[in-house]
Amino acid sequence: MEKEIVISVKDLNISFRTNQGLLHAVRGVSFDLFKGETLAIVGESGSGKSVTSKTIMGILANNAIIDSGSVIYENQDLTKIPEEEFHKIRGNKIGMIFQDPTSALNPIMRVGKQIVEALILNGQRRKNKVVDSYINAYNKYNATKIQLDNLVKDKELPKNEKQEQIKVLKNQIVELKKEYQNAKKLGKRQVKKEYEGYLITYKNDVKDLIKRKKEADLEYKRKKAEIKDDKVQLKELENELPLPKLIKEYLELREKHNRLIRVTHKEAFEEAIKIMKEVGIPEPERRFKMYPFQFSGGMKQRVVIAIALMAQPQILICDEPTTALDVTIQAQILQLIKQIKRDRNLSVVFITHNLGVVANVADRIAVMYAGKIVEYGTANEVFYNPRHPYTWALMSSMPDMNSKEKLQTIPGTPPNMLFPPKGDAFAVRNRYALKIDYEEHPPLFKVSDTHYAATWLLDPRSPEIPIPEEIKTRIAFMKTEVEKLRGISHE
Ligand SMILES: Nc1ncnc2c1ncn2[C@@H]1O[C@H](COP(=O)(O)OP(=O)(O)OP(=O)(O)O)[C@@H](O)[C@H]1O
Ligand SMILES: [Mg+2]
């Protein structure tokens, strides 16, 4: 079965302007994120993991330069869309969770308010429905416009060719504009129709209420006239006044009506409580009114996850979400992310420097080193049949799972990215390095249809280097540990 791609990163190159010159943080990174999968990006500090995820979120630092590449999401290139467009995506379609929950939360705002805020701000339900119906067509139109802009700026293309291409694009744009305007009209009509039937019942209900109120008023007057001065009976009558009940009924009607048009505070509250339960925050009604400092680190991270989920994102980017937590809490948060991913069919990018963390979470793993993806494959392929010496090094630096041991450092240091080496950046730290490793960067060699590694060791001309014994022992150990973990999580 073909997997549906939700985000496609292609040949991304990103550098930073620094006082010492250009720092090459990301160098030709490509990967697809499939619907419903967890893709883990693993690598040492400085390998470019966060820069890659920040590009997807459109939150790169000001000194960043996107040298080339694209991030395609819903037919548009996220590296090229303007900030106003990005607003609709960031936090809405793509949610994010960072390492430090404390700084992600506002210390002086009640937790509940922080959770509902996103929903209230984004609460134009009817409008959103219309937009959703034509967004794909609109993005296509917009992407082509951007393509045209770039073409116009292009200085290398021969003039004739350029004009020819401009003409083609302009025609396409006219067509695409018509298409998206039609889609918009259609969307509006459809949504209106959906509401029409409902509006009629709403109006009838209101009319009925008004009628009942009038009747109740008359009845009240009649009874009052009958009772005259009997104080006891008068009191009884007052107690039974139908007005409060009618008002309550009316408010409920209004609330229900508003719900269809936009998100109400009441609804946002209910949704927040529901999501707080989903992310395992006990006594959500009570917690709703508390401040972040009244929460433990793990609970704070759950709040951050709840905030991300309020917008019903399709994609979740987690950048070291458990690094600041201690081991047992870390395992709980990992389990939670796994659970919500499954329940909501989310696509997750999970970033970590600790390969061990993703053993029980990732469907696929991409290993990054010095701004490049050096190995990727399914979790089983990378864990049980790692082919890049850097992945071996990551495996041996991993502490035993569930132990409080720290990650061991890999001998040597990553290269200075102001001057990336011309060959394999890992060569100087690689005891299996070949001569060519110092001269030429290895391409990604195919291990299986889903498994690739960029190491000259996989070149047929290279001497055969089997997976080192100590790594094999590690793998065997990992296998039993992961089986144990999977056993737990199936309960
Ligand atoms: N704004 C910036 N200006 C200059 N250099 C930067 C900037 N942001 C990141 N870098 C550099 O880009 C490289 C990649 O950084 P990145 O934050 O992606 O690493 P990482 O893999 O996320 O590491 P960590 O595990 O420490 O979070 C590093 O060399 C870093 O110093
Ligand atoms: Mg980082």
Coordinates of N, CA and C in Angstrom, one line a residue, residues 366-464:
A366 N 15.8 8.4 11.5 CA 16.8 9.1 10.6 C 17.9 9.5 11.6
V367 N 19.1 9.1 11.2 CA 20.3 9.5 12.1 C 21.0 10.6 11.4
M368 N 21.2 11.7 12.2 CA 21.8 12.9 11.6 C 23.2 13.1 12.2
Y369 N 24.1 13.5 11.3 CA 25.4 13.8 11.8 C 26.0 15.0 10.9
A370 N 26.4 16.0 11.6 CA 27.0 17.2 10.9 C 26.2 17.7 9.8
G371 N 24.9 17.9 10.1 CA 24.0 18.5 9.1 C 23.5 17.6 8.0
K372 N 23.8 16.3 8.1 CA 23.3 15.4 7.1 C 22.6 14.2 7.7
I373 N 21.7 13.6 6.9 CA 21.1 12.3 7.4 C 22.1 11.2 6.9
V374 N 22.7 10.5 7.8 CA 23.7 9.5 7.4 C 23.1 8.1 7.4
E375 N 22.0 7.9 8.0 CA 21.3 6.6 7.9 C 19.8 6.7 8.2
Y376 N 19.0 6.0 7.4 CA 17.6 6.0 7.8 C 17.0 4.7 7.4
G377 N 16.0 4.3 8.1 CA 15.3 3.1 7.9 C 14.2 2.9 8.9
T378 N 13.5 1.7 8.8 CA 12.5 1.5 9.8 C 13.2 1.3 11.2
A379 N 12.5 1.5 12.2 CA 13.1 1.4 13.6 C 13.8 0.0 13.7
N380 N 13.2 -1.0 13.3 CA 13.8 -2.3 13.4 C 15.1 -2.4 12.6
E381 N 15.1 -1.8 11.4 CA 16.3 -1.9 10.5 C 17.5 -1.1 11.2
V382 N 17.1 0.1 11.7 CA 18.2 0.9 12.3 C 18.7 0.3 13.6
F383 N 17.8 -0.2 14.4 CA 18.1 -0.8 15.7 C 18.9 -2.2 15.5
Y384 N 18.3 -3.0 14.7 CA 18.8 -4.4 14.6 C 19.8 -4.6 13.5
N385 N 19.9 -3.7 12.6 CA 20.9 -3.9 11.5 C 21.5 -2.6 11.1
P386 N 22.1 -1.8 12.1 CA 22.7 -0.5 11.8 C 23.9 -0.7 10.9
R387 N 24.0 0.2 9.9 CA 25.1 0.0 9.0 C 26.1 1.2 9.0
H388 N 25.7 2.3 9.6 CA 26.7 3.4 9.6 C 27.5 3.4 10.9
P389 N 28.8 3.5 10.8 CA 29.6 3.5 12.0 C 29.2 4.6 13.0
Y390 N 28.6 5.7 12.5 CA 28.1 6.7 13.5 C 26.9 6.1 14.3
T391 N 26.0 5.3 13.6 CA 24.9 4.7 14.3 C 25.4 3.7 15.3
W392 N 26.5 3.0 14.9 CA 27.1 2.1 15.9 C 27.6 2.9 17.1
A393 N 28.2 4.0 16.9 CA 28.7 4.8 18.0 C 27.6 5.3 18.9
L394 N 26.5 5.7 18.2 CA 25.3 6.1 19.0 C 24.8 5.0 19.9
M395 N 24.8 3.8 19.3 CA 24.3 2.6 20.1 C 25.2 2.4 21.3
S396 N 26.5 2.5 21.1 CA 27.3 2.2 22.2 C 27.3 3.3 23.3
S397 N 26.9 4.5 22.9 CA 26.8 5.6 23.8 C 25.5 5.6 24.6
M398 N 24.6 4.7 24.2 CA 23.3 4.7 24.8 C 23.4 4.0 26.2
P399 N 22.7 4.7 27.2 CA 22.7 4.0 28.5 C 21.7 2.9 28.4
D400 N 21.8 1.9 29.3 CA 20.7 0.8 29.4 C 19.4 1.5 29.6
M401 N 18.4 1.0 28.9 CA 17.1 1.6 29.1 C 16.6 1.5 30.6
N402 N 15.9 2.4 31.1 CA 15.4 2.3 32.4 C 16.4 2.6 33.5
S403 N 17.7 2.7 33.1 CA 18.7 3.0 34.1 C 18.9 4.5 34.2
K404 N 19.4 4.9 35.3 CA 19.6 6.3 35.5 C 20.9 6.8 35.0
E405 N 21.7 5.9 34.4 CA 22.9 6.2 33.8 C 22.8 7.3 32.7
K406 N 23.8 8.2 32.6 CA 23.8 9.2 31.6 C 24.3 8.6 30.2
L407 N 23.9 9.3 29.2 CA 24.4 8.9 27.9 C 26.0 9.1 27.9
Q408 N 26.7 8.1 27.3 CA 28.1 8.2 27.3 C 28.4 9.1 26.0
T409 N 29.5 9.8 26.1 CA 29.8 10.6 24.9 C 30.6 9.8 23.9
I410 N 30.4 10.1 22.7 CA 31.2 9.4 21.6 C 32.6 10.0 21.6
P411 N 33.6 9.2 21.6 CA 35.0 9.8 21.5 C 35.2 10.7 20.4
G412 N 35.9 11.8 20.6 CA 36.1 12.8 19.6 C 35.0 13.8 19.6
T413 N 35.1 14.8 18.7 CA 34.1 15.8 18.7 C 33.6 16.0 17.2
P414 N 32.3 16.4 17.1 CA 31.8 16.7 15.8 C 32.6 17.8 15.1
P415 N 32.5 17.9 13.8 CA 33.3 18.9 13.1 C 32.8 20.3 13.3
N416 N 33.7 21.2 13.1 CA 33.3 22.6 13.1 C 32.5 23.0 11.9
M417 N 31.3 23.4 12.0 CA 30.4 23.5 10.8 C 30.7 24.8 10.1
L418 N 31.6 25.6 10.6 CA 32.1 26.7 9.8 C 32.9 26.2 8.6
F419 N 33.6 25.1 8.8 CA 34.4 24.5 7.8 C 34.1 23.0 7.7
P420 N 32.9 22.6 7.2 CA 32.6 21.2 7.1 C 33.7 20.4 6.3
P421 N 34.1 19.3 6.7 CA 35.1 18.5 6.0 C 34.5 18.1 4.6
K422 N 35.4 17.9 3.7 CA 35.0 17.6 2.3 C 34.5 16.2 2.2
G423 N 35.0 15.3 2.9 CA 34.6 13.9 2.8 C 33.5 13.6 3.8
D424 N 33.5 12.3 4.3 CA 32.6 11.9 5.4 C 32.9 12.7 6.7
A425 N 32.0 13.5 7.2 CA 32.3 14.3 8.3 C 32.6 13.4 9.6
F426 N 32.3 12.2 9.5 CA 32.5 11.3 10.7 C 33.9 10.6 10.6
A427 N 34.5 10.7 9.5 CA 35.8 10.0 9.2 C 36.8 10.1 10.4
V428 N 37.0 11.3 10.9 CA 38.1 11.4 11.9 C 37.8 10.7 13.2
R429 N 36.5 10.4 13.4 CA 36.1 9.7 14.6 C 35.8 8.2 14.4
N430 N 36.0 7.8 13.1 CA 35.6 6.5 12.7 C 36.7 5.6 12.6
R431 N 36.8 4.5 13.4 CA 38.0 3.7 13.4 C 37.9 2.7 12.2
Y432 N 36.8 2.7 11.5 CA 36.8 1.9 10.2 C 36.9 2.8 9.0
A433 N 37.3 4.0 9.2 CA 37.4 5.0 8.0 C 38.3 4.5 7.0
L434 N 37.9 4.7 5.7 CA 38.8 4.3 4.6 C 39.4 5.6 4.0
K435 N 40.3 5.5 3.1 CA 41.0 6.6 2.6 C 40.0 7.6 1.9
I436 N 39.1 7.0 1.2 CA 38.1 7.8 0.4 C 37.2 8.6 1.3
D437 N 37.0 8.1 2.6 CA 36.2 8.8 3.5 C 36.7 10.3 3.8
Y438 N 38.0 10.4 3.6 CA 38.5 11.8 3.9 C 38.5 12.6 2.6
E439 N 38.1 12.0 1.5 CA 38.2 12.8 0.2 C 36.8 13.1 -0.3
E440 N 35.9 12.2 -0.2 CA 34.6 12.3 -0.9 C 33.5 12.0 0.0
H441 N 32.4 12.7 -0.1 CA 31.3 12.4 0.8 C 30.5 11.2 0.2
P442 N 30.3 10.2 1.0 CA 29.6 9.0 0.5 C 28.1 9.3 0.2
P443 N 27.6 8.7 -0.9 CA 26.2 8.8 -1.2 C 25.4 7.9 -0.3
L444 N 24.1 8.0 -0.3 CA 23.3 7.0 0.5 C 23.3 5.7 -0.3
F445 N 23.8 4.6 0.4 CA 23.8 3.3 -0.3 C 22.5 2.6 0.2
K446 N 21.9 1.8 -0.7 CA 20.7 1.2 -0.4 C 21.0 -0.1 0.4
V447 N 20.4 -0.3 1.5 CA 20.5 -1.6 2.2 C 19.2 -2.4 2.0
S448 N 18.1 -1.8 2.0 CA 16.8 -2.4 1.6 C 16.0 -1.3 1.0
D449 N 14.8 -1.6 0.6 CA 13.9 -0.6 -0.1 C 13.6 0.5 0.9
T450 N 13.7 0.3 2.2 CA 13.4 1.3 3.2 C 14.6 1.7 4.0
H451 N 15.7 1.2 3.7 CA 16.9 1.4 4.6 C 18.1 1.8 3.8
Y452 N 18.6 3.0 4.1 CA 19.8 3.6 3.4 C 20.8 4.1 4.4
A453 N 22.1 4.0 4.0 CA 23.2 4.5 4.9 C 24.3 5.2 4.0
A454 N 24.7 6.3 4.4 CA 25.8 7.0 3.7 C 27.1 6.7 4.3
T455 N 27.7 5.6 3.9 CA 29.0 5.2 4.4 C 29.7 4.4 3.3
W456 N 31.0 4.8 3.0 CA 31.7 4.1 2.0 C 31.9 2.6 2.3
L457 N 31.6 2.2 3.5 CA 31.7 0.8 3.9 C 30.7 0.0 3.1
L458 N 29.7 0.6 2.6 CA 28.7 -0.2 1.9 C 28.9 -0.2 0.4
D459 N 30.0 0.5 0.0 CA 30.4 0.4 -1.4 C 30.9 -1.0 -1.7
P460 N 30.4 -1.6 -2.8 CA 30.9 -3.0 -3.1 C 32.4 -3.1 -3.2
R461 N 33.1 -2.0 -3.5 CA 34.5 -2.1 -3.6 C 35.2 -2.1 -2.3
S462 N 34.5 -1.7 -1.2 CA 35.2 -1.6 0.1 C 35.3 -3.0 0.7
P463 N 36.3 -3.1 1.6 CA 36.5 -4.3 2.4 C 35.2 -4.5 3.3
E464 N 34.9 -5.8 3.5 CA 33.7 -6.0 4.3 C 34.0 -5.8 5.8

